[in-house]
Coordinates of C-alpha atoms in Angstrom, one line a residue:
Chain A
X1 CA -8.5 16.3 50.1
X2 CA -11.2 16.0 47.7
X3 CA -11.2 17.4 44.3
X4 CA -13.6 18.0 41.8
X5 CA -12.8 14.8 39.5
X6 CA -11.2 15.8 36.0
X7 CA -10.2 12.5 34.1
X8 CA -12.4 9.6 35.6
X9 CA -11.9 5.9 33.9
X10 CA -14.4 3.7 35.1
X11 CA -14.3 -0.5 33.9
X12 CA -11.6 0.3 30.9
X13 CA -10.6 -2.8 29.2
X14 CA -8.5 -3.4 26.1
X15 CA -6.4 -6.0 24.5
X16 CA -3.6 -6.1 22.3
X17 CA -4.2 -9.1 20.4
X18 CA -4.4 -12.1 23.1
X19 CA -2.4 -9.8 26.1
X20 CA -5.2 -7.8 28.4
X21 CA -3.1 -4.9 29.1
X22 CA -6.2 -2.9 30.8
X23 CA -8.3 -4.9 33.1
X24 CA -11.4 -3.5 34.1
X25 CA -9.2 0.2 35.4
X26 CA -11.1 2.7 37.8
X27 CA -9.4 5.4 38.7
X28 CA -10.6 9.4 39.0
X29 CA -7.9 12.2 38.6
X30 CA -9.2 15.0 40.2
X31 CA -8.6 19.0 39.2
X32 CA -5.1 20.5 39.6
X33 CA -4.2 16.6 40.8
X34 CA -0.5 15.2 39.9
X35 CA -0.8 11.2 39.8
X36 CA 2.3 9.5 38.8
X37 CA 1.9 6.0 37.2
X38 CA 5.0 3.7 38.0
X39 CA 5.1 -0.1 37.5
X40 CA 7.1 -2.8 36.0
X41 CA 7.2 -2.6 31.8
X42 CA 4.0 -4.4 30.4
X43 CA 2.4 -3.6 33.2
X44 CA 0.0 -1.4 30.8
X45 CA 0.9 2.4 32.4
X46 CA 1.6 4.0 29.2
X47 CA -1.4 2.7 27.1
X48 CA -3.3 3.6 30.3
X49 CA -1.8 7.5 29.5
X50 CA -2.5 7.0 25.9
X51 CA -6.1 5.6 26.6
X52 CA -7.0 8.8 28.0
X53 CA -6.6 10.6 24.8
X54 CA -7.8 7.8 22.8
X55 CA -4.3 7.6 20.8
X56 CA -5.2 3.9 21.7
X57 CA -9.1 3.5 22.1
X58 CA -10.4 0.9 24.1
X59 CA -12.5 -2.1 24.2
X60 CA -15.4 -1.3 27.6
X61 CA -15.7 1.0 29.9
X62 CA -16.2 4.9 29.9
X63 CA -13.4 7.4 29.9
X64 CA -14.5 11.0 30.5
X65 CA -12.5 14.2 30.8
X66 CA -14.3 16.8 32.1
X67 CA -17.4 15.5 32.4
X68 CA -17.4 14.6 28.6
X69 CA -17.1 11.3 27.5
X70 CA -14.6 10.4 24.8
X71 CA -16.2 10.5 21.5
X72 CA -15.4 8.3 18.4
X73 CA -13.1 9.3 15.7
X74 CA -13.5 12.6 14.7
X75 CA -13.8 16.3 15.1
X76 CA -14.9 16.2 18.8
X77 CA -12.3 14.1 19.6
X78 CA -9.9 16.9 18.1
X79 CA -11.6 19.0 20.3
X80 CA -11.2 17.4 23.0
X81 CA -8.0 16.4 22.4
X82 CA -6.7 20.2 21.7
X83 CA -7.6 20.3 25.8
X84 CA -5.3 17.6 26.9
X85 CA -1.8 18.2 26.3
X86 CA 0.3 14.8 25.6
X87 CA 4.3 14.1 26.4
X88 CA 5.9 11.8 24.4
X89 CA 8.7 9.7 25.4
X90 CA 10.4 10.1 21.6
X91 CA 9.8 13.9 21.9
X92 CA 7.7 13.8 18.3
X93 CA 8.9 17.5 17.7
X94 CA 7.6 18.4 13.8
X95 CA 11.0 17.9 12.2
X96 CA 10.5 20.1 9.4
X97 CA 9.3 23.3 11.9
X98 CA 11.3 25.3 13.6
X99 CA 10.9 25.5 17.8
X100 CA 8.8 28.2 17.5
X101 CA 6.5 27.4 14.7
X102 CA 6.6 23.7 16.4
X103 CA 5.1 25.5 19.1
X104 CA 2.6 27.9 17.5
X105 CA 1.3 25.3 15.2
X106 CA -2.1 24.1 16.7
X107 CA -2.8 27.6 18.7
X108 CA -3.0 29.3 14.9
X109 CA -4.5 26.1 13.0
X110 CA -6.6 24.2 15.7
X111 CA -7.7 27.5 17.9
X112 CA -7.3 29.9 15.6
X113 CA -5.7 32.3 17.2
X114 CA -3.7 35.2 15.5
X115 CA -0.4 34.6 14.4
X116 CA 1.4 37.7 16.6
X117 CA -0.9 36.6 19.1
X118 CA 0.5 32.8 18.9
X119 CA 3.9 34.0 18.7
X120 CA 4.1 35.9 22.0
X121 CA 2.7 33.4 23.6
X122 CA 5.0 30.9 22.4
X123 CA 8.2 33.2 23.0
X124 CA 7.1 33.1 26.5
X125 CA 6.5 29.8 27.2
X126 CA 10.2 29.0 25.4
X127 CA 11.3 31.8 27.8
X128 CA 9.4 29.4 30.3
X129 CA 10.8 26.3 29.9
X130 CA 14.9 28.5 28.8
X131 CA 14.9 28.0 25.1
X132 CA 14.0 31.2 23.8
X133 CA 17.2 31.8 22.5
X134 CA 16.7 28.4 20.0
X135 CA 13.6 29.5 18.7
X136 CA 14.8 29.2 15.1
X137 CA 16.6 26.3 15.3
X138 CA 15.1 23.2 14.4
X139 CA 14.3 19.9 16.4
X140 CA 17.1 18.2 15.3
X141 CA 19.8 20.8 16.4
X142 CA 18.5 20.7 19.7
X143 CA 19.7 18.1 22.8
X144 CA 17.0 15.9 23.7
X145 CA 16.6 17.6 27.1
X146 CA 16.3 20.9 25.3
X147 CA 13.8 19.2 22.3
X148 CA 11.6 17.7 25.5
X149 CA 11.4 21.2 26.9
X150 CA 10.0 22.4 23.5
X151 CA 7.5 19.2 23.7
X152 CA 6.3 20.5 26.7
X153 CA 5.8 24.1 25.6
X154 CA 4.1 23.3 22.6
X155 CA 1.4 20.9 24.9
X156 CA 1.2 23.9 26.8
X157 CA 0.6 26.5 24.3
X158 CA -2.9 24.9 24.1
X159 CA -3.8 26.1 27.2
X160 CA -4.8 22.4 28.2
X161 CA -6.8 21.6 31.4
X162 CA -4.7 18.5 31.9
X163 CA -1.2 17.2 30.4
X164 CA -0.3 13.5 30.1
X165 CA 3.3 12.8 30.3
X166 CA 4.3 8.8 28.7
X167 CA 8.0 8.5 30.0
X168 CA 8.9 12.1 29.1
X169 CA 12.7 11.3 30.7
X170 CA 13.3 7.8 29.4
X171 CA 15.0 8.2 26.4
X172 CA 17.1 11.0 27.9
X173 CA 20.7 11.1 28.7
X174 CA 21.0 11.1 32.4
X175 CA 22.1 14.4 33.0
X176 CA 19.4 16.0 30.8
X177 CA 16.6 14.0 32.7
X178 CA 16.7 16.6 35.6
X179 CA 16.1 20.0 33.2
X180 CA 13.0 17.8 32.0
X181 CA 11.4 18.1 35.3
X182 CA 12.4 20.6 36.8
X183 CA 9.8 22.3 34.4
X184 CA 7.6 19.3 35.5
X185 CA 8.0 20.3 38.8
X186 CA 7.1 24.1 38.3
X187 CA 4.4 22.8 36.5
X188 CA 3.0 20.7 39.2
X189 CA 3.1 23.6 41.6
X190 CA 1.0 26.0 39.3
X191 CA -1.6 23.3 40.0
X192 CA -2.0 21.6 36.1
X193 CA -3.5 18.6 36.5
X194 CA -0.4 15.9 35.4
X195 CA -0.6 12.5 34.6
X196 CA 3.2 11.4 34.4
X197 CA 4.2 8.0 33.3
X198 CA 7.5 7.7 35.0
X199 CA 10.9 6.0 36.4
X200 CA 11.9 8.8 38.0
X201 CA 11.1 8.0 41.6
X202 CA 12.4 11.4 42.9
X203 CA 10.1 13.0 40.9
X204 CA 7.0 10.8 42.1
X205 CA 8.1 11.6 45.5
X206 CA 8.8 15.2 45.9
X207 CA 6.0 16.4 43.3
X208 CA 2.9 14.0 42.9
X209 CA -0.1 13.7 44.9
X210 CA -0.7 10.4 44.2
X211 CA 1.5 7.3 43.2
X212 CA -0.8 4.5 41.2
X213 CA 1.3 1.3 41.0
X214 CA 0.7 -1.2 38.1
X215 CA 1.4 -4.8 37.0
X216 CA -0.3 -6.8 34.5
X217 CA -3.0 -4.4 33.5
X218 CA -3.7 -4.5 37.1
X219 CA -4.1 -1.1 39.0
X220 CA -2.5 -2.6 42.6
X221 CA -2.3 0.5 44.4
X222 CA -3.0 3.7 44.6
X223 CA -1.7 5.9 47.3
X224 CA -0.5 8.8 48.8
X225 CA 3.8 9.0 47.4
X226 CA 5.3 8.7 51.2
X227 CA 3.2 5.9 52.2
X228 CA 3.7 3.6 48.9
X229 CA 7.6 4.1 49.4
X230 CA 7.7 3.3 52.8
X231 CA 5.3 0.6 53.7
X232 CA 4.1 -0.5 50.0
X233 CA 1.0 -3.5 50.3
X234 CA 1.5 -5.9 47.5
X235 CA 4.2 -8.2 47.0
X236 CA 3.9 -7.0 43.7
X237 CA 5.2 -3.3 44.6
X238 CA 7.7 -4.7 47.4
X239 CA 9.0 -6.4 44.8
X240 CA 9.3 -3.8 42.4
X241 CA 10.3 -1.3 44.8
X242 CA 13.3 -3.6 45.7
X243 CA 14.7 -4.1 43.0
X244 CA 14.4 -0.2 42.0
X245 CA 15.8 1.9 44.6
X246 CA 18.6 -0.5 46.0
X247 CA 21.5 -0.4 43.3
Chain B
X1 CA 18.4 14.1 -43.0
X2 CA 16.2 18.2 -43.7
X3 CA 12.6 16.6 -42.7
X4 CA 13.4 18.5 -39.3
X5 CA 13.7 21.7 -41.0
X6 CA 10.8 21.2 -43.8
X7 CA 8.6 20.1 -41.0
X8 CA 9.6 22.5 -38.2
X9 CA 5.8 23.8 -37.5
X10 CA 4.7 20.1 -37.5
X11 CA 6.9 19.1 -35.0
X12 CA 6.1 21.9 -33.3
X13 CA 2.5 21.3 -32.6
X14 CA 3.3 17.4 -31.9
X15 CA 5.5 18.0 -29.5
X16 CA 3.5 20.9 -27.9
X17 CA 0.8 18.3 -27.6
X18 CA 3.0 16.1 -26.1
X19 CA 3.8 19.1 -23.6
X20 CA 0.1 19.8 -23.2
X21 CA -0.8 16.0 -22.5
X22 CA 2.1 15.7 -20.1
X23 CA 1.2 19.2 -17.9
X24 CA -2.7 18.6 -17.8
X25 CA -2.2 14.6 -17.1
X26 CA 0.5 15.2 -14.6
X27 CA -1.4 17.9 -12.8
X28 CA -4.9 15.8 -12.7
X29 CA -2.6 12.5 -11.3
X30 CA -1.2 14.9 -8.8
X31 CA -4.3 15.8 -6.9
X32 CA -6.4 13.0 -7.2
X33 CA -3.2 10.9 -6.5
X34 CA -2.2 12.8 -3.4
X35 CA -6.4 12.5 -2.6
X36 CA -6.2 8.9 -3.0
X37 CA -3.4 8.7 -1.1
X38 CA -5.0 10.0 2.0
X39 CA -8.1 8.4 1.6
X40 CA -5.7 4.9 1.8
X41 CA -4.7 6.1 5.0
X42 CA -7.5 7.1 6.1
X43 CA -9.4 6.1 9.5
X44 CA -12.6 5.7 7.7
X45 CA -12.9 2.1 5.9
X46 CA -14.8 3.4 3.0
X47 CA -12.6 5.9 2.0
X48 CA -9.4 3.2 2.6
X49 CA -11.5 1.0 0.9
X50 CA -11.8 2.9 -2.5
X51 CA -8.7 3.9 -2.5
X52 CA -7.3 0.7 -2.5
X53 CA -9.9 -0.3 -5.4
X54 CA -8.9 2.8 -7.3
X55 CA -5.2 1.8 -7.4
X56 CA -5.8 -1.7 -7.7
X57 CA -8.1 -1.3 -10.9
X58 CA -6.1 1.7 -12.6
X59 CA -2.6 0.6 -12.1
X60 CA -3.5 -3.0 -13.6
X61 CA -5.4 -2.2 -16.5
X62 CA -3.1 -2.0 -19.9
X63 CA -3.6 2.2 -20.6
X64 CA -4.4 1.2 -24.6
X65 CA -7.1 -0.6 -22.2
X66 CA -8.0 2.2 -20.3
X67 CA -8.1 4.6 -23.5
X68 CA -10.6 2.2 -25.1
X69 CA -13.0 2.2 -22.2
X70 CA -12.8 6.1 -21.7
X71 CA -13.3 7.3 -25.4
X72 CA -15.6 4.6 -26.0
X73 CA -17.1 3.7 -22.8
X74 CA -17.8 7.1 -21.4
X75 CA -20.1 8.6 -24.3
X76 CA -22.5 5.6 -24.0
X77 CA -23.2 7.0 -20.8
X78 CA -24.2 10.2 -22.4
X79 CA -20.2 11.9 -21.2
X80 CA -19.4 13.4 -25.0
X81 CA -16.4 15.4 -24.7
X82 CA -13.4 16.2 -27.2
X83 CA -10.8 13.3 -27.6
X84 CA -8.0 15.6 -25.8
X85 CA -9.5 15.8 -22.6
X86 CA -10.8 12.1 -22.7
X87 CA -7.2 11.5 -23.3
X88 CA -6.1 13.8 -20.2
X89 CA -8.7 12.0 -18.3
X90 CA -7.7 8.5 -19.0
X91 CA -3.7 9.7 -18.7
X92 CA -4.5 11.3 -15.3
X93 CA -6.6 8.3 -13.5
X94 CA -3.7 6.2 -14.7
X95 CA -0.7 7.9 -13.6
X96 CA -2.5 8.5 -10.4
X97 CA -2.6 5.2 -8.9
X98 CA 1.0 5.3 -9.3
X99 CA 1.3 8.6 -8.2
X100 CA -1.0 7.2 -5.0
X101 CA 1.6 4.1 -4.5
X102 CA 4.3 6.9 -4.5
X103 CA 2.8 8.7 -1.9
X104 CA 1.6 6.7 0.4
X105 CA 5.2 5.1 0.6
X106 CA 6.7 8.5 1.4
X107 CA 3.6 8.8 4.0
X108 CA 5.3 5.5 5.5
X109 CA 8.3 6.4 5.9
X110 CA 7.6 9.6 8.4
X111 CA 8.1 8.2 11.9
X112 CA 3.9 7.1 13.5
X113 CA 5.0 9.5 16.5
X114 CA 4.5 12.3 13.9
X115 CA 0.8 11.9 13.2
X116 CA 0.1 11.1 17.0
X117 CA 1.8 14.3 18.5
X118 CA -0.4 16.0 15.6
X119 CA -3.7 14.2 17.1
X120 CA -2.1 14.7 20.4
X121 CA -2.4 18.6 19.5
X122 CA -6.0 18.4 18.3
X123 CA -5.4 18.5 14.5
X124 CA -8.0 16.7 12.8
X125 CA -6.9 13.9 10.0
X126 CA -6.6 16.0 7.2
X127 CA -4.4 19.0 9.2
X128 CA -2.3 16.2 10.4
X129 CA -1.9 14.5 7.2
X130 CA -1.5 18.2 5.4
X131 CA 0.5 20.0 8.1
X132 CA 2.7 17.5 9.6
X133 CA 3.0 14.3 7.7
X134 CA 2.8 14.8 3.6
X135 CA 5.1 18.3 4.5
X136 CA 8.1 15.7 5.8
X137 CA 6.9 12.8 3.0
X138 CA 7.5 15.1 0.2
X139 CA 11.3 14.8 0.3
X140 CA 11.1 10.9 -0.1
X141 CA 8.1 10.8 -2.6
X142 CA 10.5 13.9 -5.2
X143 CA 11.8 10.9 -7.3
X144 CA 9.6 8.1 -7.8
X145 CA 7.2 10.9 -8.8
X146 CA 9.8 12.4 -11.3
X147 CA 9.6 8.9 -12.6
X148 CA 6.6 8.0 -12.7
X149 CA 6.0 11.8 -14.9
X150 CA 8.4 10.6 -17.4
X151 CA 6.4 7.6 -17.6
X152 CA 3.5 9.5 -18.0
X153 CA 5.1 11.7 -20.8
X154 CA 5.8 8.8 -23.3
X155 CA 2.8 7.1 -22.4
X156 CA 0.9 10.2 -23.8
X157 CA 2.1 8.7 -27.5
X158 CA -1.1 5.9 -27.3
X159 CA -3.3 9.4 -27.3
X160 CA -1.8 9.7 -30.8
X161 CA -3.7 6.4 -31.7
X162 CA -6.1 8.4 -30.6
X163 CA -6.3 11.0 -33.0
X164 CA -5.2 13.5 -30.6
X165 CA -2.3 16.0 -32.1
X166 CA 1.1 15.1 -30.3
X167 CA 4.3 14.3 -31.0
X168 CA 4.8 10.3 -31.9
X169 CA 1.9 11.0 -34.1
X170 CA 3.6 13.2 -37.1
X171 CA 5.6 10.5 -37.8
X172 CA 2.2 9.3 -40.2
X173 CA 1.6 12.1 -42.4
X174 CA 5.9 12.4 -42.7
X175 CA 6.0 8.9 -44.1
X176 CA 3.2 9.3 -46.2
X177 CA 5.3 12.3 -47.5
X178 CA 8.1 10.0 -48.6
X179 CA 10.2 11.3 -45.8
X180 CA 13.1 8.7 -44.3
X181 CA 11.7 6.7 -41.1
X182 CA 14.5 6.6 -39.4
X183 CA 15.3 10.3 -39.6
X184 CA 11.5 10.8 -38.5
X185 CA 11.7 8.9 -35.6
X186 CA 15.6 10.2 -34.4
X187 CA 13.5 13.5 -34.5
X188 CA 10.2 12.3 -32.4
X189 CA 13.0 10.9 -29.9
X190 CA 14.9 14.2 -29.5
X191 CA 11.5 15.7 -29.1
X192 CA 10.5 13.0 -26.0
X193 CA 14.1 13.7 -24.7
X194 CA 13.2 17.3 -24.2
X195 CA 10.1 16.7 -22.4
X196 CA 12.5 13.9 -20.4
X197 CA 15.3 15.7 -19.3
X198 CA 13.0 18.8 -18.6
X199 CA 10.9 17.0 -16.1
X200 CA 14.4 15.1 -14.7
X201 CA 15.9 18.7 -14.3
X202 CA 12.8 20.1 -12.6
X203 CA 12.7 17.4 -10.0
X204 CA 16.2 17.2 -9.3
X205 CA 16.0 20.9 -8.6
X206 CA 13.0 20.3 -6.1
X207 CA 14.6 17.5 -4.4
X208 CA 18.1 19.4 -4.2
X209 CA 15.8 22.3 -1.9
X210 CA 13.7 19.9 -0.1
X211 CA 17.1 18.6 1.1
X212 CA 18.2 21.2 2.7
X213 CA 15.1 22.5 4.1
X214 CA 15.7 21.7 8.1

């Protein structure tokens, strides 16, 4: 299936310190494409998510997102930024906002758009994701299943072309991690182009496209879901995969 | 025991010099304070750097210092300007390095993710630091500003050294009046006490509705 390529990383490097937690990373994430990144911790999947928004720049290589290459520091980097929605493991609602302004923050300040105008589009995306009836509650009030739903509304209300997820279910109570992506999976299936940072095997399974396994910086594979779970290559990922799914 | 009453207007304009000092100083250290602030945090070096040389030079220079370079220093430069706002000026750097300090603590203490989901979003620095991270700060960074405002208020006396009408001041022409000292000064210290406990209230109000604002 090829797609028109969206996110491509080409010979990214970066240290923190003396570890190498990117080694020379190539990898292409094409249009409306769901890749989920899985591998041990250290292994370097979330900076990899948070290198593609430049939250943590990087030492070589190019990282492009649309054809654009990442610029420096700055107000293009807003602007690019404002196009790629991010998922944060700790939520990172604004705590002094209510759900609704939380959400129609950037839209009014970043894009510009009206407030009635931001507001109705944020009612509907809290409709989305079944919190419209906490709009004026704040973050704190709210479980974390329901403040990660929010999270993901407000990336969404930015109309982004792509939406990074770093562990969006990790900190979660287990029997909140399923709300969390079921609007994940929804998502997937309206074709957004996801780049999900994940435990959640189930989930890599049933909605990605693409599972890329990584250990020590190290992209080790990078294939279709069905045939990394069944008959993975490396040790690395038999490994990992063993000790995993059987408990 | 009645130079209160003899000298009512006296008093008067001290201690609404005091006021005035206080209010123009306080609101100068404010902004450039919460300026400096952000530049300290800043991701630009240059900025980060003057803002650290700002604090370090202003917050360890002695003010009586400080007062002597401005009102002496600045009109050799050809900057004439009336004693009161040199004073204002030299009060306000001051009190805004530790106004800065005060800040950029309160800036620490608002969780990193807070700033990054801001990026995250598009905001550029200043919206982040404006919109998302001084908003939450502000409940932490209340009362070491209240204090550092008192400071500033009785720190406004050296101005009187000065020749600039406030309240430690009237204790001069008084003596020379044959008036009792000690009465003069239980008087000038009431006076300070007003402008004290005023500012005290005022930010014990603020932080009492920044408390409960989520």
């Amino acid at each position: 299936m090829a797609r028109e390529p969206l996110i491509v990383l080409s010979g990214v490097n970066k240290h923190f310190g003396q570890l190498h937690v990117l080694k020379d990373i190539e990898l292409t994430i094409g249009r409306g494409e769901v890749v989920v990144v899985i591998g041990p911790s250290g292994s370097g999947k979330s900076t990899l998510c948070r290198a593609i928004n430049r939250l943590e720049p990087v030492e070589s290589g190019t990282i492009t997102i649309d054809g654009e290459p990442l610029p420096a520091e700055g107000r293009a980097l807003a602007r690019l930024r404002a196009d790629v929605g991010m998922v944060f493991q700790s939520f990172n609602l604004f705590a002094h906002k209510t759900v609704l302004q939380n959400v129609m923050l950037a839209p009014v300040k970043v894009r510009g758009r009206g407030k009635a105008e931001s507001e109705r589009h944020a009612r509907e995306l809290l409709e989305r994701v079944g919190l419209v009836a906490h709009a004026d509650k704040y973050p704190a009030q709210l479980s974390g299943g329901q403040q990660q739903r929010v999270a993901i509304a407000r990336a969404l209300a930015m109309n982004p072309k792509a939406m990074l997820f770093d562990e969006p279910t990790s900190a979660l109570d287990p029997e909140m991690i399923n709300e969390v992506l079921e609007v994940m999976r929804q998502l997937a299936e309206e074709g957004m182009t996801m780049v999900v940072v994940t435990h959640e095997m189930g989930f890599a399974r049933s909605a990605a496209h693409r599972v890329v396994f990584m250990a020590d910086g190290r992209i080790i594979e990078d294939r279709v879901p069905e045939e990394f779970f069944t008959a993975p290559e490396s040790e690395r990922a038999k490994d990992f995969l063993s000790k995993i799914l059987h408990h | 025991m009645n130079v209160l009453s003899d000298n009512f207007s006296l008093f008067a304009k001290g201690l609404w010099g005091t006021v005035q000092l206080t209010l123009l100083a306080g609101a100068l250290s404010l902004v450039v304070g919460v300026i400096i602030a952000g530049f300290r945090v800043s991701p630009v070096k240059a900025l980060r750097a003057f803002g650290t040389a700002w604090v370090t030079v202003l917050r360890n220079t002695p003010l009586t210092l400080l007062f002597f370079a401005v009102l002496l220093g600045l009109p050799r430069f050809g900057v004439v300007l009336p004693f009161r706002v040199f004073a204002v000026l030299a009060l306000g750097a001051y009190t805004s390095a530790f106004i800065c300090e005060a800040v950029r603590a309160g800036i620490n203490t608002v969780p990193l993710g807070q700033g990054e989901a801001a990026r995250s979003l598009g905001m550029t620095f200043t919206q982040t630091l404006s919109l998302v991270v001084l908003p939450q700060a502000a409940r932490s960074v209340i009362s070491p500003i209240g204090s550092t405002l008192i400071a500033l208020a009785k720190n406004s006396a050296i101005a009187g050294s000065f020749s600039v009408t406030e309240l430690l001041g009237t204790y001069k022409p008084l003596n020379e009046l044959g008036y009792s000292i000690v009465w003069t000064f239980v008087w000038i210290a009431v006076g300070y006490l007003i402008v004290t406990l005023t500012i005290s209230a005022v930010f014990n109000l603020l932080e009492r509705k920044l408390g409960v604002a989520r």
